[in-house]
Coordinates of C-alpha atoms in Angstrom, one line a residue:
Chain A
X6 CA 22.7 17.7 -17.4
X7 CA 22.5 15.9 -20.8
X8 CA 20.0 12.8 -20.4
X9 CA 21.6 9.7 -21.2
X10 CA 20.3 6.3 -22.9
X11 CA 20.6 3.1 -24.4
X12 CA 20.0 2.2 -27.9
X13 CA 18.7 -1.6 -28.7
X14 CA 18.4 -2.3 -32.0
X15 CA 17.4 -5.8 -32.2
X16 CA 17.9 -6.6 -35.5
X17 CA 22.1 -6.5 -35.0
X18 CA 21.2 -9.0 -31.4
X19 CA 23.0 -11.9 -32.5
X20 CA 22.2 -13.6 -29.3
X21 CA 25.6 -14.3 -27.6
X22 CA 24.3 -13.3 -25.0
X23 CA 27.6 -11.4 -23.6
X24 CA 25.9 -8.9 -22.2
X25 CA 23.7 -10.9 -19.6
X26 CA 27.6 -12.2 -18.8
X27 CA 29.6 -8.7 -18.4
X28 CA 26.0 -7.4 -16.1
X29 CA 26.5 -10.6 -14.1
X30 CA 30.6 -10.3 -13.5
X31 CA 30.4 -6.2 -13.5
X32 CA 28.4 -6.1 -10.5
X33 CA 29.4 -9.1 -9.0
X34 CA 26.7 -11.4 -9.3
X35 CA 26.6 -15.4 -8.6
X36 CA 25.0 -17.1 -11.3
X37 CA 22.5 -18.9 -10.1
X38 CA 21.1 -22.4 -12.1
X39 CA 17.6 -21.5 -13.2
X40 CA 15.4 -23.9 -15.4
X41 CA 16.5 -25.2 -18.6
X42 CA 13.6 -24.8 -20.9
X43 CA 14.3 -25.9 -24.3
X44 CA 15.4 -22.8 -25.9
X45 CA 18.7 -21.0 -26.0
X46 CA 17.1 -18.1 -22.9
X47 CA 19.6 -18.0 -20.2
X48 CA 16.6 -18.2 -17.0
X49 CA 12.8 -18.0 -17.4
X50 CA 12.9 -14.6 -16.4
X51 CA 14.9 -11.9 -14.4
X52 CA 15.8 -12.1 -11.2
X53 CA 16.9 -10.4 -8.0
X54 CA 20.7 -11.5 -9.0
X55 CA 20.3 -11.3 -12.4
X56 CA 19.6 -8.1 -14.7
X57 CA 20.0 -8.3 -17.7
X58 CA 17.9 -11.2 -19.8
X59 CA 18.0 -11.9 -23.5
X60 CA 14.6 -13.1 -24.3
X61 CA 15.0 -15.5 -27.2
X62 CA 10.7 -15.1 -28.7
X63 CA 9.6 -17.7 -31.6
X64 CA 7.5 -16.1 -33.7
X65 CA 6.0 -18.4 -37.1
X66 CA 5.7 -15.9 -40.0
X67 CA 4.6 -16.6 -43.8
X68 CA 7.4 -17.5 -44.7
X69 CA 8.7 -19.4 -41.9
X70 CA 9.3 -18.1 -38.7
X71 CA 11.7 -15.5 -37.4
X72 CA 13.5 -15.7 -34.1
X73 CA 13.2 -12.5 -31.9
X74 CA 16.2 -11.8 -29.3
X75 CA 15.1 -9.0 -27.1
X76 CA 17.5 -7.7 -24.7
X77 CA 15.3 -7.6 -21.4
X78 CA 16.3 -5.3 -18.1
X79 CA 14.9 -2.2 -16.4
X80 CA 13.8 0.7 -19.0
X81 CA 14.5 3.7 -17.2
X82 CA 10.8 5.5 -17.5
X83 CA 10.6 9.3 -17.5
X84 CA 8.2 8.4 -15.1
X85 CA 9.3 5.7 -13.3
X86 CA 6.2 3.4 -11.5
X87 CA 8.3 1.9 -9.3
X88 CA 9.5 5.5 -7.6
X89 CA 5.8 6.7 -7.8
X90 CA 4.8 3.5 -5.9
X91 CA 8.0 3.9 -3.4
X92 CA 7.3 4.4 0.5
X93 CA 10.7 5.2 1.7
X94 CA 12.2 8.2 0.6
X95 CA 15.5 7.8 -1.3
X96 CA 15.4 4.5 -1.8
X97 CA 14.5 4.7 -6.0
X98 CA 16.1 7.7 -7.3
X99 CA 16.1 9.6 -10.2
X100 CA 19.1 11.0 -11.4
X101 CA 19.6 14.4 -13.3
X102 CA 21.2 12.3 -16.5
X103 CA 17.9 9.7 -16.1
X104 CA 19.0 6.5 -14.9
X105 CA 16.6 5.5 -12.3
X106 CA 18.7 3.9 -9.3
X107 CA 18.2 1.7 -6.3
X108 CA 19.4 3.3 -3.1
X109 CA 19.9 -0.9 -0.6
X110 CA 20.6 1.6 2.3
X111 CA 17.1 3.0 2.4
X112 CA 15.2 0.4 0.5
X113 CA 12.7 -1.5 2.8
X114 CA 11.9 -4.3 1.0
X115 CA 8.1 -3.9 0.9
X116 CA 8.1 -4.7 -3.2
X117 CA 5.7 -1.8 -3.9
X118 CA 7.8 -1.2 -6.6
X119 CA 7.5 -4.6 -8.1
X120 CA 3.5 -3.8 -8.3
X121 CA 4.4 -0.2 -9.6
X122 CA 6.7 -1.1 -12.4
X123 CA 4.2 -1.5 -15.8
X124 CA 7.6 -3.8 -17.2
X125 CA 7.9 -5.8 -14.1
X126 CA 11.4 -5.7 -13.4
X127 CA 12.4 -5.2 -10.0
X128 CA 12.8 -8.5 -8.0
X129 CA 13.1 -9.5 -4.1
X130 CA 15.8 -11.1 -2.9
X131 CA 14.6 -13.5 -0.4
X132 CA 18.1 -13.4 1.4
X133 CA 18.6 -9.3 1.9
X134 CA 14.8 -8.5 2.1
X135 CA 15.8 -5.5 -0.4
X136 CA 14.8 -5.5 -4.0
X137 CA 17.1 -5.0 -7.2
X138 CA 17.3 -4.1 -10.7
X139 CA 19.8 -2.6 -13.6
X140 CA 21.0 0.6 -12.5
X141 CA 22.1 1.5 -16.2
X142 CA 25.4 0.9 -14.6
X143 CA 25.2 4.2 -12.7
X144 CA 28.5 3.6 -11.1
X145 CA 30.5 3.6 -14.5
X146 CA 28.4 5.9 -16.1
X147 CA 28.8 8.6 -13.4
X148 CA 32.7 8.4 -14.1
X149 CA 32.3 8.7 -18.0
X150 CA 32.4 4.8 -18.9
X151 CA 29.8 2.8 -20.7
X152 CA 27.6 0.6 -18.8
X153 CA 29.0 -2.9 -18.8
X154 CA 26.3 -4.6 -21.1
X155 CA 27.1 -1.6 -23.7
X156 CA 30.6 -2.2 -23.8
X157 CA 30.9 -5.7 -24.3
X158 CA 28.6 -6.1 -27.3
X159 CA 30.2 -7.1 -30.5
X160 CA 27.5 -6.5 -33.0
X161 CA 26.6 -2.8 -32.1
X162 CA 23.3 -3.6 -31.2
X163 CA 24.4 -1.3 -28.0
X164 CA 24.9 2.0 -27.8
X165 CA 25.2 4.3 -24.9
X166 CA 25.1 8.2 -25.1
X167 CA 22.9 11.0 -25.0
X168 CA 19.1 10.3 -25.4
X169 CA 18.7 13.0 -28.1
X170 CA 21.3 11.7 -30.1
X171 CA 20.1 7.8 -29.8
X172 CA 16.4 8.5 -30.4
X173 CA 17.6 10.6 -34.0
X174 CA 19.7 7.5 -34.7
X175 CA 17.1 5.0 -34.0
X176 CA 14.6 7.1 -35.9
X177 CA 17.1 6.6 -39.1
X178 CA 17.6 3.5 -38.6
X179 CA 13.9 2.7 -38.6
X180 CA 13.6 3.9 -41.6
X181 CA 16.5 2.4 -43.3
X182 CA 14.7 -0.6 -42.4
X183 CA 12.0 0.4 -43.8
X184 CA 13.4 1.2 -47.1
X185 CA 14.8 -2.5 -46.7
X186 CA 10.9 -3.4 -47.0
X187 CA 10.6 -4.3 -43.7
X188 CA 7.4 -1.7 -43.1
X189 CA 6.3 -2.2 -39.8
X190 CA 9.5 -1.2 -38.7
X191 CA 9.8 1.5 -35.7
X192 CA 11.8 2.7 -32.4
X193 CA 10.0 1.6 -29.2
X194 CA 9.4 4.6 -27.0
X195 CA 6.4 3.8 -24.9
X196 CA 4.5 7.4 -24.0
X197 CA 2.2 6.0 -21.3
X198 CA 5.2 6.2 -19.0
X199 CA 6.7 9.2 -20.3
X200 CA 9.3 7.7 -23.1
X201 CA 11.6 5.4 -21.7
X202 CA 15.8 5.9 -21.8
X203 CA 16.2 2.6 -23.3
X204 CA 15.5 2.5 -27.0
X205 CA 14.6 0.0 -29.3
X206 CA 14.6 -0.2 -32.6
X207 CA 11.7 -3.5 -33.6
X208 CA 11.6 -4.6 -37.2
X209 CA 7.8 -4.5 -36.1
X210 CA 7.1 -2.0 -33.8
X211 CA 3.1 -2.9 -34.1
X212 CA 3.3 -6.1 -32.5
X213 CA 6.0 -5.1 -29.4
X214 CA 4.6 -8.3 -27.6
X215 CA 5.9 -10.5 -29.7
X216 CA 9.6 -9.2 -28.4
X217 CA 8.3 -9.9 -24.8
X218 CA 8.0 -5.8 -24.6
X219 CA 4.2 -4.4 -23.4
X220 CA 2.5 -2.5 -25.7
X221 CA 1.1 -0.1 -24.0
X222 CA 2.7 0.4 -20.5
X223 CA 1.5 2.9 -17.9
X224 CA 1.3 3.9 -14.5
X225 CA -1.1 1.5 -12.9
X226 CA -4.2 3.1 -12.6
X227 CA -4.5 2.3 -8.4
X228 CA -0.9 3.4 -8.0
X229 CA -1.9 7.0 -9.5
X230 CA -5.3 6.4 -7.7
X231 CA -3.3 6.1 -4.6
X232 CA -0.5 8.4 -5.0
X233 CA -3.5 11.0 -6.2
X234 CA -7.0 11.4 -5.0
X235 CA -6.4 9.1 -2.0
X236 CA -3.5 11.5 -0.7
X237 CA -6.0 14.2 -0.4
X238 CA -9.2 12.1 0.7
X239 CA -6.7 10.8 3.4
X240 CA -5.6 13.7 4.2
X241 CA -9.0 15.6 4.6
X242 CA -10.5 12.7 6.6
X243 CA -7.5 13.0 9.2
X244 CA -7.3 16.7 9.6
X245 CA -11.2 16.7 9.2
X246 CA -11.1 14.3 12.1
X247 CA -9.8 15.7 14.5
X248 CA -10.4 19.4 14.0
X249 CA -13.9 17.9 13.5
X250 CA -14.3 16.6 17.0
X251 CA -12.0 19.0 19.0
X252 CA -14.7 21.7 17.5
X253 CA -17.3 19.4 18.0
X254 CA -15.8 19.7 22.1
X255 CA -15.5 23.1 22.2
X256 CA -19.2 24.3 20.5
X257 CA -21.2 21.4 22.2
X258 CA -18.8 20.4 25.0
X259 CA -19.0 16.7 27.1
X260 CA -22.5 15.7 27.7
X261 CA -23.1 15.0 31.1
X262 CA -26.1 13.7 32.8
X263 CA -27.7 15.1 36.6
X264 CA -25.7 14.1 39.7
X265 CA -22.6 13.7 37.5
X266 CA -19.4 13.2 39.7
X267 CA -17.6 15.9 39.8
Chain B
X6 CA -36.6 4.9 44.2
X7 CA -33.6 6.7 44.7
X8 CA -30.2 6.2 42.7
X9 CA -27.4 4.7 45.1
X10 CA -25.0 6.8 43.3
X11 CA -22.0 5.2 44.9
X12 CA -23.0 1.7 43.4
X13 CA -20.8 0.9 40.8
X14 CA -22.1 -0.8 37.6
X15 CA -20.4 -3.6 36.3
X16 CA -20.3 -2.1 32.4
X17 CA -17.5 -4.8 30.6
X18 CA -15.9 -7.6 31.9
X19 CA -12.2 -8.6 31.9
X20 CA -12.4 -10.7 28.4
X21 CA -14.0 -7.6 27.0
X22 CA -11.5 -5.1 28.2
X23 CA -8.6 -7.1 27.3
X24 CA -10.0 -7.7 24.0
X25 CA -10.6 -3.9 23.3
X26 CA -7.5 -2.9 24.5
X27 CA -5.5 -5.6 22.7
X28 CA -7.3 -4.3 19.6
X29 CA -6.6 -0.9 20.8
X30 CA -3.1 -1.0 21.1
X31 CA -2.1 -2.9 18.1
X32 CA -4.3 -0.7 15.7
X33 CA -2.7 2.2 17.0
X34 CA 0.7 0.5 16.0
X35 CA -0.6 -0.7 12.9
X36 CA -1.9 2.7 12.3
X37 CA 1.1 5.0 12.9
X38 CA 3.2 2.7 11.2
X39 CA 1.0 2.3 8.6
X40 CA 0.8 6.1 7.9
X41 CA 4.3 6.3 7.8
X42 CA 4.1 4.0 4.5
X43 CA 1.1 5.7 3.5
X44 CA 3.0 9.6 3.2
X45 CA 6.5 10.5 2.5
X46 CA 5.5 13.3 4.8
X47 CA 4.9 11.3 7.4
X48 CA 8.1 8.7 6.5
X49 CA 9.4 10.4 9.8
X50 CA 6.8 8.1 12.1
X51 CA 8.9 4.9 11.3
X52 CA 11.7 5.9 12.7
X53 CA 10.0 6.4 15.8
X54 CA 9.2 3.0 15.3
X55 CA 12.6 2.0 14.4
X56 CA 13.4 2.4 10.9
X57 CA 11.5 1.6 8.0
X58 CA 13.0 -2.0 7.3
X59 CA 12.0 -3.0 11.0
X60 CA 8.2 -1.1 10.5
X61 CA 7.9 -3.1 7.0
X62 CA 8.7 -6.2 9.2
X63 CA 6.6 -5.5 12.3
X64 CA 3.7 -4.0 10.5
X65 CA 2.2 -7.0 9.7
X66 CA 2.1 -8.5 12.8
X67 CA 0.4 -6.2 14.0
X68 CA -2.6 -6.4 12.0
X69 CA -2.6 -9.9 12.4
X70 CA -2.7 -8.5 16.8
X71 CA -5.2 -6.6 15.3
X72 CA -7.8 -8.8 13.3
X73 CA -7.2 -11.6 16.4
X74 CA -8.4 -9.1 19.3
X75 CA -11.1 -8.2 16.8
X76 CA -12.3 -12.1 15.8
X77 CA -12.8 -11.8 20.4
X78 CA -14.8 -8.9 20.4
X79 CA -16.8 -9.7 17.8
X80 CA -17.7 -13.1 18.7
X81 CA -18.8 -11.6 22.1
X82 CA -20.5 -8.4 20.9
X83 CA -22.1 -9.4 17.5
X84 CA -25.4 -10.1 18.6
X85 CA -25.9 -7.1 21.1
X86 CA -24.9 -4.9 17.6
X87 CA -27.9 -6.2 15.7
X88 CA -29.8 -3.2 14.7
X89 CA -33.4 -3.1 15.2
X90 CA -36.7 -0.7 15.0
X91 CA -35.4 1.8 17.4
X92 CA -31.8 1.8 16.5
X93 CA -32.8 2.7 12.6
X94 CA -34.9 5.6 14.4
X95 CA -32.3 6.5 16.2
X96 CA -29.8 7.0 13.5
X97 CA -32.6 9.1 11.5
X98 CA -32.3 11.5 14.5
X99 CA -28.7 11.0 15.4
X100 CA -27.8 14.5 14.6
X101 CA -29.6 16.0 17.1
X102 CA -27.6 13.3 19.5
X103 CA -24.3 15.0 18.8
X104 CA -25.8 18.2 19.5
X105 CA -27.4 17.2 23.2
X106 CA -31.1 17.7 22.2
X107 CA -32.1 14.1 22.5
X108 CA -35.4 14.8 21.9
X109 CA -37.6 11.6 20.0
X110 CA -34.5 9.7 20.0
X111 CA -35.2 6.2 21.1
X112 CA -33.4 4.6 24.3
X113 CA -30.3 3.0 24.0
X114 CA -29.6 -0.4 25.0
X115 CA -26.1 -1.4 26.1
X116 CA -24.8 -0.1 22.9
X117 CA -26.5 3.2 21.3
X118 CA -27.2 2.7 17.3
X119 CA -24.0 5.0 17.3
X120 CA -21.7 2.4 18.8
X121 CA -23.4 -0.3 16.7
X122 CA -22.4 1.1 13.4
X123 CA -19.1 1.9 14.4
X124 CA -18.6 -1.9 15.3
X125 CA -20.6 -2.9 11.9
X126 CA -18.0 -0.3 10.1
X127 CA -14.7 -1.4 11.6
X128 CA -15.6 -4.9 11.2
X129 CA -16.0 -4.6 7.7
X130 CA -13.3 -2.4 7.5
X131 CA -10.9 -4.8 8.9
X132 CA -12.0 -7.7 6.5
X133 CA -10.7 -5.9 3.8
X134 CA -7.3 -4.6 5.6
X135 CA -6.8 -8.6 6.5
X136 CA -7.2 -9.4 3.2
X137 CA -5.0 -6.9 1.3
X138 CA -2.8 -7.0 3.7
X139 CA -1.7 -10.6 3.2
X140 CA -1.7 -9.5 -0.6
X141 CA 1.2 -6.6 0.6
X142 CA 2.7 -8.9 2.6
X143 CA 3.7 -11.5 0.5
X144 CA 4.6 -9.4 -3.0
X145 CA 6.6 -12.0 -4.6
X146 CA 3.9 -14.6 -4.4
X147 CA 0.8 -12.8 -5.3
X148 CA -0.5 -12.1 -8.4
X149 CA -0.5 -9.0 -10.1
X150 CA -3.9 -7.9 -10.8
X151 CA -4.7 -8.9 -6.7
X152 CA -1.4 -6.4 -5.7
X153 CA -2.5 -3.8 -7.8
X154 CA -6.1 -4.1 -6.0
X155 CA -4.7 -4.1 -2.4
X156 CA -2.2 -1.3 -2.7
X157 CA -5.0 1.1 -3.2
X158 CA -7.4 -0.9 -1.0
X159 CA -5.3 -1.3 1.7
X160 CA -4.8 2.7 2.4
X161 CA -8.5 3.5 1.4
X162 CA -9.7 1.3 4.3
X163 CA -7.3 2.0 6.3
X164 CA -8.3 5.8 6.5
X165 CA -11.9 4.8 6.8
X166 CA -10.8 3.3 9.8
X167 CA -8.8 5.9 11.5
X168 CA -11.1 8.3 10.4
X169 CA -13.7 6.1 12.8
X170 CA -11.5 5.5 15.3
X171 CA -10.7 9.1 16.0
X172 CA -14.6 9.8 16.7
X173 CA -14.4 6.9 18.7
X174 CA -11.7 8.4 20.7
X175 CA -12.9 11.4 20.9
X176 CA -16.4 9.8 22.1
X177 CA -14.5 7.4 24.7
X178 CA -13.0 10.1 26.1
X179 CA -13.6 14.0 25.9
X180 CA -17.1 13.9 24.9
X181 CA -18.6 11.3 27.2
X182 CA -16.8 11.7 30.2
X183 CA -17.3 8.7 32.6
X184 CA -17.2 6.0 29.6
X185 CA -13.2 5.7 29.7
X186 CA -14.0 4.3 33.2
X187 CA -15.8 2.0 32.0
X188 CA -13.4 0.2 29.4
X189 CA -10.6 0.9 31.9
X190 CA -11.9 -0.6 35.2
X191 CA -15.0 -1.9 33.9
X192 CA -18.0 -0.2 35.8
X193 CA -19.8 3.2 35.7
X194 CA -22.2 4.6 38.0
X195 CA -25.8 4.4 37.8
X196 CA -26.9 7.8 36.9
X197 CA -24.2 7.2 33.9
X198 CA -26.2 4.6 32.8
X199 CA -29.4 5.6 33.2
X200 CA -28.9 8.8 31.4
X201 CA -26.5 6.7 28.5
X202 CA -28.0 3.5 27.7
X203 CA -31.6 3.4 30.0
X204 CA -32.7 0.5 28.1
X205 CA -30.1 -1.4 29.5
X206 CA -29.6 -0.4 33.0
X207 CA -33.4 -1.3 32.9
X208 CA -32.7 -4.6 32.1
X209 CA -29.7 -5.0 34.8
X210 CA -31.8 -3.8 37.6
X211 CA -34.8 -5.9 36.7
X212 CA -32.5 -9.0 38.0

């Protein structure tokens, strides 16, 4: 199966902010009021009822300064942190075309996957106990639809299709921008977490933090600590233990002292 | 003068064997709950406990069983685990303990240096599975940097301990047959403690 993805390309975000609207009514969330902050952002940050976030980044340049809307949700990681860092089977799964899903029915709500995720996307909703994320619309795109974000936007900032495709396009694109003088321009495709299957294209791909995108995310070092040499170091020290001392009982036996009851 | 072999020792009291067994019991939850979260493998433990939403919930609790029964027993055995000359000595030589040639080793006072650094270990131990367990507990209130510390803390001392407590098992029952008896009801018999801990039965008698 073909590996889908999204395409950003922030320099067409026009920052109505339609998406963050057609994620909220697609899969039926309440808004709920967040914090009005001065700027034209829709809530500080994400949230367990609310996916998708335009970040609307300040950022003073020499000539002025240039506003920075950065569509803001769940990336969809080749290798996904918050399935490495997952305790219950089946309850983050990856699928064959990428998308990285939430399965509520097994999800236990410990938030290991809030610590896992290098993007820290996943949020805990106080009221179910479970936690929650984009799911690339994985219910529309298993029946051939775009995912709902995609197929509102009017500028073509979004595009949805397959990941080979998008990355080609975002490549050209990159360097039509380029051509444009913009030189720092590049597609954000973060390898620490084994490219990503959604895309952006930055006018400045040196400076990804000024977008409100890490620059370098990985797998937490204690997760792969964890999920790695612990596994076996645990493992060794219970098999160890008691093979160790049922051995132990059969070489050396109990040690008893004169005139033990019998 | 003879051994009354039929007298029976009074080893722990009631406040000791509650606490131990109190302790016993909810880190054996805690534990097999615990590896549940630990190993997809061994996911299949929390539905013996009753699903993993329910262990996720209960887990907790039970450390916080746990570190209580513990804060009893070690305000009542710290100062009998002090190590001293004879207990250092005694470690030096404790291989030839688990093989039954206790030649050189010092006698053992109501704990053997053994016990005392099992005690000293879990303590310790438990400090740290208090603390990053109230980091796990709480995931949407902690800070980052202190979640990503306890998620591999947590485990790693956690096996440490199981790892302990399975010697300690082992020692409580199979190995030293008569000292089950004495967490249980609370007494052994003298020849049990004359040949386990002389030091102390030396003491007792002397009153």
């Amino acid at each position: 199966m073909q590996t889908v993805a999204k395409l950003i390309d922030t320099t067409l975000c026009i920052g109505c902010k339609a998406c963050e609207l057609a994620c909220q009514e697609w899969n039926d969330q309440e808004f709920t009021l967040g914090v009005f902050q001065g700027t034209y952002q829709t809530m500080p940050d994400l949230a367990h009822n609310f996916w998708n976030l335009i970040k609307f980044n300040e950022r003073e340049t020499a000539g002025g300064m240039s506003w920075l809307m950065t569509k803001y949700q769940c990336m969809h990681c080749a290798d996904p942190g918050c399935l490495r860092a997952c305790p219950a089977p089946g309850a983050i799964v990856q699928l064959r075309n990428g998308i990285v899903d939430f399965n509520h029915d097994h999800c236990i709500g410990c938030g290991y996957c809030i610590t896992g995720c290098p993007f820290d996307v996943p949020r805990l909703s106080p009221a179910t106990k479970k936690v929650y994320k984009c799911s690339l619309c994985s219910d529309r795109t298993a029946v051939g639809l775009s995912p709902a974000c995609i197929k509102t936007c009017p500028t073509n900032c979004l595009t949805f299709g397959a990941r080979d495709e998008l990355l080609r396009k975002a490549e050209s694109r990159a360097e039509q921008l380029r051509a444009d003088g913009h030189a720092q321009a590049g597609v954000y495709n973060p390898q620490g977490v084994g490219g990503t299957n959604v895309l952006y294209v930055l006018k400045d791909a040196t400076e990804p933090e000024a977008h409100g995108l890490p620059k370098d995310p990985t797998i937490p070092l204690s997760v792969a600590l964890w999920k790695g040499p612990l596994k076996w170091l645990g493992t060794l020290t219970l098999v160890g233990g008691i093979l160790g001392t049922f051995f132990h009982y059969v070489r050396f036996g109990p040690r008893t002292y004169e005139g033990q009851e019998k | 003068m003879p051994l009354e072999t039929d007298r029976k020792i009074p080893r722990f009291d009631f406040g000791e064997r509650a606490a131990h067994w109190m302790a016993a019991i909810s880190f054996l939850y805690a534990a097999l709950t615990g590896l549940a979260l630990w190993s997809h493998k061994l996911y299949w433990l929390a539905f013996v406990f009753g699903g993993g939403a329910t262990v996720r919930g209960w887990h907790p609790w039970g450390g916080v069983v746990f570190a209580l029964a513990l804060g009893v027993m070690f305000s009542r055995w710290a100062r009998q685990m002090r190590l001293d000359a004879d207990d250092r000595t005694w470690l030096r030589l404790s291989h030839r303990y688990m093989v039954h040639d206790e030649s050189g080793l010092p006698e053992a006072g109501r704990f053997n240096a053994g016990q005392k650094m099992l005690f000293w270990m879990q303590s310790a131990l438990a400090l740290l599975l208090f603390a990053s367990g109230l980091v796990l507990w709480w995931p949407e209130i902690m800070p980052r940097a202190l979640r990503l510390l306890a998620i591999v803390v947590h485990p790693a001392a956690a096996l440490g301990a199981i790892g302990g407590i399975i010697v300690h098992i082992y020692m409580g029952t199979a190995a030293v047959p008569e000292a089950f008896r004495g967490m249980m009801q609370g007494w052994v018999r003298p020849g049990w403690a004359l040949s386990h801990h002389p030091r102390w039965f030396k003491e007792i008698s002397r009153h």
